[in-house]
XYZ file of C-alpha atoms in Angstrom:
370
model
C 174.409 38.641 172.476
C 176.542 39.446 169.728
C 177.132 42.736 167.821
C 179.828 43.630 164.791
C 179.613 46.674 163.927
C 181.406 47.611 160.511
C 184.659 45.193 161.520
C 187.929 44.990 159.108
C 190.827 43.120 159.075
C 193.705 43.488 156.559
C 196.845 41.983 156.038
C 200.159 42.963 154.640
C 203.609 41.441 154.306
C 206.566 43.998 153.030
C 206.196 44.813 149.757
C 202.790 43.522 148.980
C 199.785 45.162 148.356
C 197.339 44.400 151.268
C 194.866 41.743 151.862
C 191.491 42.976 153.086
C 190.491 39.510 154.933
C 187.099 41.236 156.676
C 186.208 44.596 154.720
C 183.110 45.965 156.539
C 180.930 43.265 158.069
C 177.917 43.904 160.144
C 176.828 41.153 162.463
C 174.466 40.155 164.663
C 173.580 37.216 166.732
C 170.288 36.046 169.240
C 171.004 35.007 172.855
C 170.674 31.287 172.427
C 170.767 31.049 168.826
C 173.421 28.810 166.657
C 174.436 30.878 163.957
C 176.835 29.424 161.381
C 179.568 31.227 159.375
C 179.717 29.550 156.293
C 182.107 29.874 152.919
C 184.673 29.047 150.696
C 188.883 29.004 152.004
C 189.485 32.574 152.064
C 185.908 33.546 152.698
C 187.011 35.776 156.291
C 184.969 33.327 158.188
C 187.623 31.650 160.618
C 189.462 35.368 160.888
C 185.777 36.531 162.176
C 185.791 34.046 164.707
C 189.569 34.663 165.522
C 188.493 38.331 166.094
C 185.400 37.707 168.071
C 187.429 35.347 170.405
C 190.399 38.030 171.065
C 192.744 36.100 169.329
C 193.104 38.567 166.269
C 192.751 42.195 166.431
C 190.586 43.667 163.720
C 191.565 46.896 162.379
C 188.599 48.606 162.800
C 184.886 48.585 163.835
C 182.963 47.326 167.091
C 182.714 43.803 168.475
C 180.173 43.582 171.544
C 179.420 40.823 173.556
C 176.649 40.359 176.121
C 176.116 44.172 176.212
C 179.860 44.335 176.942
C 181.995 46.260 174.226
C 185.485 44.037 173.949
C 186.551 45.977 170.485
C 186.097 49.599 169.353
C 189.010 51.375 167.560
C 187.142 54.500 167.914
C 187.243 53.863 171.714
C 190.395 52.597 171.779
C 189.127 49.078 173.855
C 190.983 45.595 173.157
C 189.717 42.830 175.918
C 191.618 39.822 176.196
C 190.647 36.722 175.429
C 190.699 35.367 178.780
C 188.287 38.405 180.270
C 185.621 37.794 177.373
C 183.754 34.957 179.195
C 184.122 33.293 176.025
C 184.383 28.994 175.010
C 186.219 27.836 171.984
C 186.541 24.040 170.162
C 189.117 24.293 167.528
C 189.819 22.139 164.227
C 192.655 20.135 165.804
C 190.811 19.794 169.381
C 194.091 21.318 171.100
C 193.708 17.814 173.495
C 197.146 17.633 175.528
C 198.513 14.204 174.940
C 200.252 13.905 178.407
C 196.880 14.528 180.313
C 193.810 12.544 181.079
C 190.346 13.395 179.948
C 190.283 14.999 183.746
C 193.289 16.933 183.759
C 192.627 18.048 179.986
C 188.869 19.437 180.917
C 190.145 20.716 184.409
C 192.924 22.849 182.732
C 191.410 25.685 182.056
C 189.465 25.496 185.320
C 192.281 25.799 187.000
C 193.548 28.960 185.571
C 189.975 30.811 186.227
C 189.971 33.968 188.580
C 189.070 34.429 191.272
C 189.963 30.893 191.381
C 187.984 28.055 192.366
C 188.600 25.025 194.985
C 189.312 21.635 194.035
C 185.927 20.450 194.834
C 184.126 23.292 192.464
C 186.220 22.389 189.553
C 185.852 17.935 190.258
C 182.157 19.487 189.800
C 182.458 21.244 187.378
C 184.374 18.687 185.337
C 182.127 15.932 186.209
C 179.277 17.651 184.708
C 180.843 18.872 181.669
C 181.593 15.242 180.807
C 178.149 13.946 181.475
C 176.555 16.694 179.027
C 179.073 15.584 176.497
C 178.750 11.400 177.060
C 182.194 10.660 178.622
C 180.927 10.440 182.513
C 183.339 7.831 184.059
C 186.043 8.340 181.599
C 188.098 10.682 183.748
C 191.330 9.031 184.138
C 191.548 7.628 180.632
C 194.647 8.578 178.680
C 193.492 10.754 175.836
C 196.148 8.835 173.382
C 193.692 6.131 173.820
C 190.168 7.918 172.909
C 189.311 7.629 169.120
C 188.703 11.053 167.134
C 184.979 11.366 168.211
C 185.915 11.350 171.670
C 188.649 13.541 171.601
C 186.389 16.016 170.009
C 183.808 15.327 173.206
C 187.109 16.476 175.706
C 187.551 19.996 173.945
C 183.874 20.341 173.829
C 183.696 19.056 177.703
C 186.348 21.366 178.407
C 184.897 24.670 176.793
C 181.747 24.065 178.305
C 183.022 22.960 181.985
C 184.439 27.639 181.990
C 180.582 28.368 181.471
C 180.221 30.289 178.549
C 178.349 33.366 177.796
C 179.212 32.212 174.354
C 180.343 29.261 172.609
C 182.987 29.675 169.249
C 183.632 26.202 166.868
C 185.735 26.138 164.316
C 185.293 23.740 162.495
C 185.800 21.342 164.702
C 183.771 18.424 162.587
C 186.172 18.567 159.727
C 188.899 15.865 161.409
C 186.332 13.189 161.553
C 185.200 10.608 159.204
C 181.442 11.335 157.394
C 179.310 8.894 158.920
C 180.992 9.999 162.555
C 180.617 13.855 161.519
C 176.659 12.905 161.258
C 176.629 11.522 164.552
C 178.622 14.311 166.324
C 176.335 17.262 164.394
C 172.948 15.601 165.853
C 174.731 15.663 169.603
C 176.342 19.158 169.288
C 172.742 20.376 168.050
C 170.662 18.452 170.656
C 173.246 19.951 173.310
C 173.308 23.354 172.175
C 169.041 23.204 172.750
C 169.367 21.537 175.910
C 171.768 24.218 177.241
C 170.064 27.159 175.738
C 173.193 28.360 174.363
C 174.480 30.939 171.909
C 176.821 29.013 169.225
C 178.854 30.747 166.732
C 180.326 28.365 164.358
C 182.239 28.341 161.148
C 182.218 25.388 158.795
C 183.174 25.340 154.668
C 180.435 22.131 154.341
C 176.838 23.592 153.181
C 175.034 20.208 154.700
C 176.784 20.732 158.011
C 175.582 23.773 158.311
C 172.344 23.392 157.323
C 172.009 20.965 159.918
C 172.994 22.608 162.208
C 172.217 25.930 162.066
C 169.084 28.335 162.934
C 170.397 31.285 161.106
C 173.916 31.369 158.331
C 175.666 34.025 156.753
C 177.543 33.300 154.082
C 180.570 34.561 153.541
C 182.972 35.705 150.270
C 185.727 37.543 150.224
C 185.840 39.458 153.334
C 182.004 40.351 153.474
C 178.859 38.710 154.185
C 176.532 38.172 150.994
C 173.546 37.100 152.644
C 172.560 35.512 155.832
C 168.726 34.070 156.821
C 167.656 30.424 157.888
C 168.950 27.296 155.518
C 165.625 27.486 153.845
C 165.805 31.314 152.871
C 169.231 30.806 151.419
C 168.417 27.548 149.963
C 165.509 28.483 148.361
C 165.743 32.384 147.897
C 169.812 33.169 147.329
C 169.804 36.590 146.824
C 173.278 36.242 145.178
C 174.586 34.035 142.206
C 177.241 32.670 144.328
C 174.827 31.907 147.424
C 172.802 29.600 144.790
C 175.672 27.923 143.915
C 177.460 27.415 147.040
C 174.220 25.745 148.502
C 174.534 22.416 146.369
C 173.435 21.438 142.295
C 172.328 24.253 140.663
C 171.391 24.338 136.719
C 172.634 27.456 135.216
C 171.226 29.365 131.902
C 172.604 32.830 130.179
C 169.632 34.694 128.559
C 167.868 37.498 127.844
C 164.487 39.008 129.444
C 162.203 39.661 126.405
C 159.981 41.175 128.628
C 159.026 41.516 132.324
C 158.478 37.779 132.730
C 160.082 35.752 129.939
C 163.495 35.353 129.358
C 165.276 34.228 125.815
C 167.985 31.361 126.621
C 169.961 28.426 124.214
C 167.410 26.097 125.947
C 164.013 28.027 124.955
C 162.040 30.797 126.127
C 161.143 30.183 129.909
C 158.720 32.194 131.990
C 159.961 33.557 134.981
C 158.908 35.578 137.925
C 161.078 38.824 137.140
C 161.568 42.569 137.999
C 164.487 43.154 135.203
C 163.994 45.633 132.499
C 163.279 44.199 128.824
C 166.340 43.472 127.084
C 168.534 43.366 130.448
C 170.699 40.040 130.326
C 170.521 37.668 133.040
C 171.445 34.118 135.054
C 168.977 31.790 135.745
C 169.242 29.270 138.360
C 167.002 25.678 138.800
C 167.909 23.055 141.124
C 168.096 20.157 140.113
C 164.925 18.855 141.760
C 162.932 21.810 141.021
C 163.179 19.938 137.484
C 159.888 17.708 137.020
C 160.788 14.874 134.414
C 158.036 12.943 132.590
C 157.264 10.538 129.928
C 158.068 11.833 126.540
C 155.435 14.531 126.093
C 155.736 15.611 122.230
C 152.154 18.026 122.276
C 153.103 19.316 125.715
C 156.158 21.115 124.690
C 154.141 24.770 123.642
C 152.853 25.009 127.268
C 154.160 27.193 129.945
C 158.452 25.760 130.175
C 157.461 22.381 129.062
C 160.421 20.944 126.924
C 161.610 17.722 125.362
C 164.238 16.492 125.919
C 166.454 13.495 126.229
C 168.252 11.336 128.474
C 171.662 11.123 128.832
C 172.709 9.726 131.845
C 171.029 7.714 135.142
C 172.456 7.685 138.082
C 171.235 5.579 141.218
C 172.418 7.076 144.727
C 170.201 4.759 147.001
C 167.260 7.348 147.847
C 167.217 9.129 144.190
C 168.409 9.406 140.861
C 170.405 12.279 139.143
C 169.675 12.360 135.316
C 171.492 14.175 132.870
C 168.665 15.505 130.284
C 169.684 17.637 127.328
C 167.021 19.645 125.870
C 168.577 21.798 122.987
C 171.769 20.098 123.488
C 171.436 22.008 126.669
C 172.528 19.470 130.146
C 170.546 19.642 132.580
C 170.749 17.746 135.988
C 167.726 16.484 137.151
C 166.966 14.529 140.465
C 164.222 12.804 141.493
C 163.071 9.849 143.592
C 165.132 6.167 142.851
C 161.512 4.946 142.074
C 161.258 7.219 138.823
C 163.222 5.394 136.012
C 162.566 6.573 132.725
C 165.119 6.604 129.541
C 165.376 7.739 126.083
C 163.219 10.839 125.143
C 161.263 12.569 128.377
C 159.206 16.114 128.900
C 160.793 18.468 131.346
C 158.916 21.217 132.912
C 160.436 23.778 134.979
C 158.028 25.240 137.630
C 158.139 29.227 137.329
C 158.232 29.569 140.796
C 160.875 27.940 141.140
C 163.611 29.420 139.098
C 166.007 32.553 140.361
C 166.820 34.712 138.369
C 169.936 37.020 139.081
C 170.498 40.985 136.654
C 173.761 41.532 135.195
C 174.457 38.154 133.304
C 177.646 36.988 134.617
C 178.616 34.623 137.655
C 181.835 34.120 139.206
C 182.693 30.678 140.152
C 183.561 30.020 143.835
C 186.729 28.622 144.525
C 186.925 25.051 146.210
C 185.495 24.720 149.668
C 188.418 24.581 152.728
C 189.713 26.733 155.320
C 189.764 30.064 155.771
């Protein structure tokens, strides 16, 4: 449905050196599937979308939609937006105060060609606001509809040109939290119902884990890794994947040989494929971390350690401890039932720890647009 095919993007103000916002990303996404661009501000992933919807031109590469090629620099092809059969819901909804939910979803109905009778587009209005909850609501003011609603019209209205393809942009971000939970269960029980290809960019990991059947996470222009939540959850194939999916526990050390590795905490066994002597980054989340009773004779088994409570944290459903073995922090979570205090034993499955070569991470910067 749709293919990138090496696409760039660069820009450059007089003087300055330029900014390479895509450098060579290779894309592709299922007929019906919701795919989710996810990343930090400055990540590419909103100038991705921009350039899918016609609204940027990319500086080089392929962009295909449906079969139908709408970018190629090599062929020398730039569609318009308006001839790409293409929906879009953006951050700020785009909702024209002066209009009612009717003439607001209508709009862009009206400006279709060949262009359809009054009749077609009262149907297709009317529908579009029954698949989004607002059947009834035509000639209601838009000044008077709360955020959630207003985010219903720009969906209502996206869906109401039939879409080969629907492009969000963050379009969650305006609303409070407990609202942005509702909103993500109706946009994904919509997008199943209407067998729909999504392509959607968010900077919130939970959102799109939600949400999404496939995500590709982007950094600085490219893609690191993209898969199903669980894949990248559980199996980052990058240091900064890890730690842009949530609490991550992070250790410096040293493989000793091919499956135990040398770190401040102690020696932990690992499933590796580094050389001896190679340093490395290992990565736990938090509840990967079992926590125990103090366990005093258990500590020479397989990354069993002792260690001792610092913190305890209650967040309704679970607990986050803070556990320092070898004046080492670690954060561990587990159920709110387990409460435990003063020394415990830690084990740390070896399945479960990543392990990344080279021995250095680079923080990502704060999550926000890009």
């Amino acid at each position: 449905m749709i293919e990138i095919r090496g696409l760039g993007k660069d820009f450059q103000r007089a003087g300055e050196s330029a900014v390479h916002a895509l450098r060579t990303v290779d894309l592709k996404v299922e007929r019906g599937e919701f795919f989710v661009l996810l990343g930090p501000s400055g990540s590419g992933k909103t100038t991705l979308l921009r350039c899918v919807a016609g609204l940027a031109a990319p500086d080089r590469g392929e962009i295909v939609l449906d079969g139908v090629t709408v970018y190629s620099r090599a062929k020398r092809t730039l569609v318009p937006p308006e001839r790409r059969g293409l929906g879009m819901v953006f951050q700020s909804y785009a909702i024209w105060p002066h209009m009612t939910i009717f003439e607001n979803v209508a709009l862009p109905l009206a400006q279709k060609r060949p262009r359809l009778t009054r009749a077609e587009i009262r149907t297709r209005v009317s529908q579009a606001l029954s698949l989004v909850g607002l059947e009834g609501m035509e000639r209601r003011p838009t000044p008077l509809l709360s955020g959630g609603q207003q985010q219903r019209v720009a969906l209502a209205r996206s869906l109401a040109t039939e879409p080969v393809v629907l492009l969000m942009d963050e379009p969650l971000s305006n609303l409070d939290a407990r609202l942005r939970e509702d909103v993500r269960k109706e946009i994904r029980s919509l997008a199943a119902r209407l067998d729909i290809t999504i392509l959607y960019v968010t900077h919130d990991q939970m959102e799109a884990m939600e949400l999404a059947d496939r995500i590709a996470v982007m950094h600085e222009g490219n893609i690191l890794q993209q898969g199903s939540p669980e894949e990248l959850y559980c199996r980052p194939a990058d240091p900064k994947v890890a730690q842009f999916f949530g609490s991550t526990n992070w250790l410096d050390g040293r493989l000793r040989d091919g499956d135990t590795v040398d770190t401040a905490m102690g020696r932990l066994s690992v499933n590796g494929t580094a050389a001896a002597g190679e340093a490395v980054v290992i990565a736990v989340r938090p509840e990967d971390i079992e926590l125990t009773p103090d366990a005093q004779g258990e500590a020479a088994q397989e990354n069993r350690f002792r260690g001792k409570v610092v913190s305890n944290v209650f967040l309704g459903d679970h607990r986050v401890y803070t556990v320092t073995v070898a004046e080492r922090p670690l954060l561990v979570r587990t159920l709110a039932s387990v409460t435990l205090d003063g020394h415990v034993g830690i084990r740390i499955p070896r399945e479960k720890i990543c392990i990344f070569r080279g021995g250095s991470r680079d923080p990502l910067p704060p999550a926000g647009r890009s």
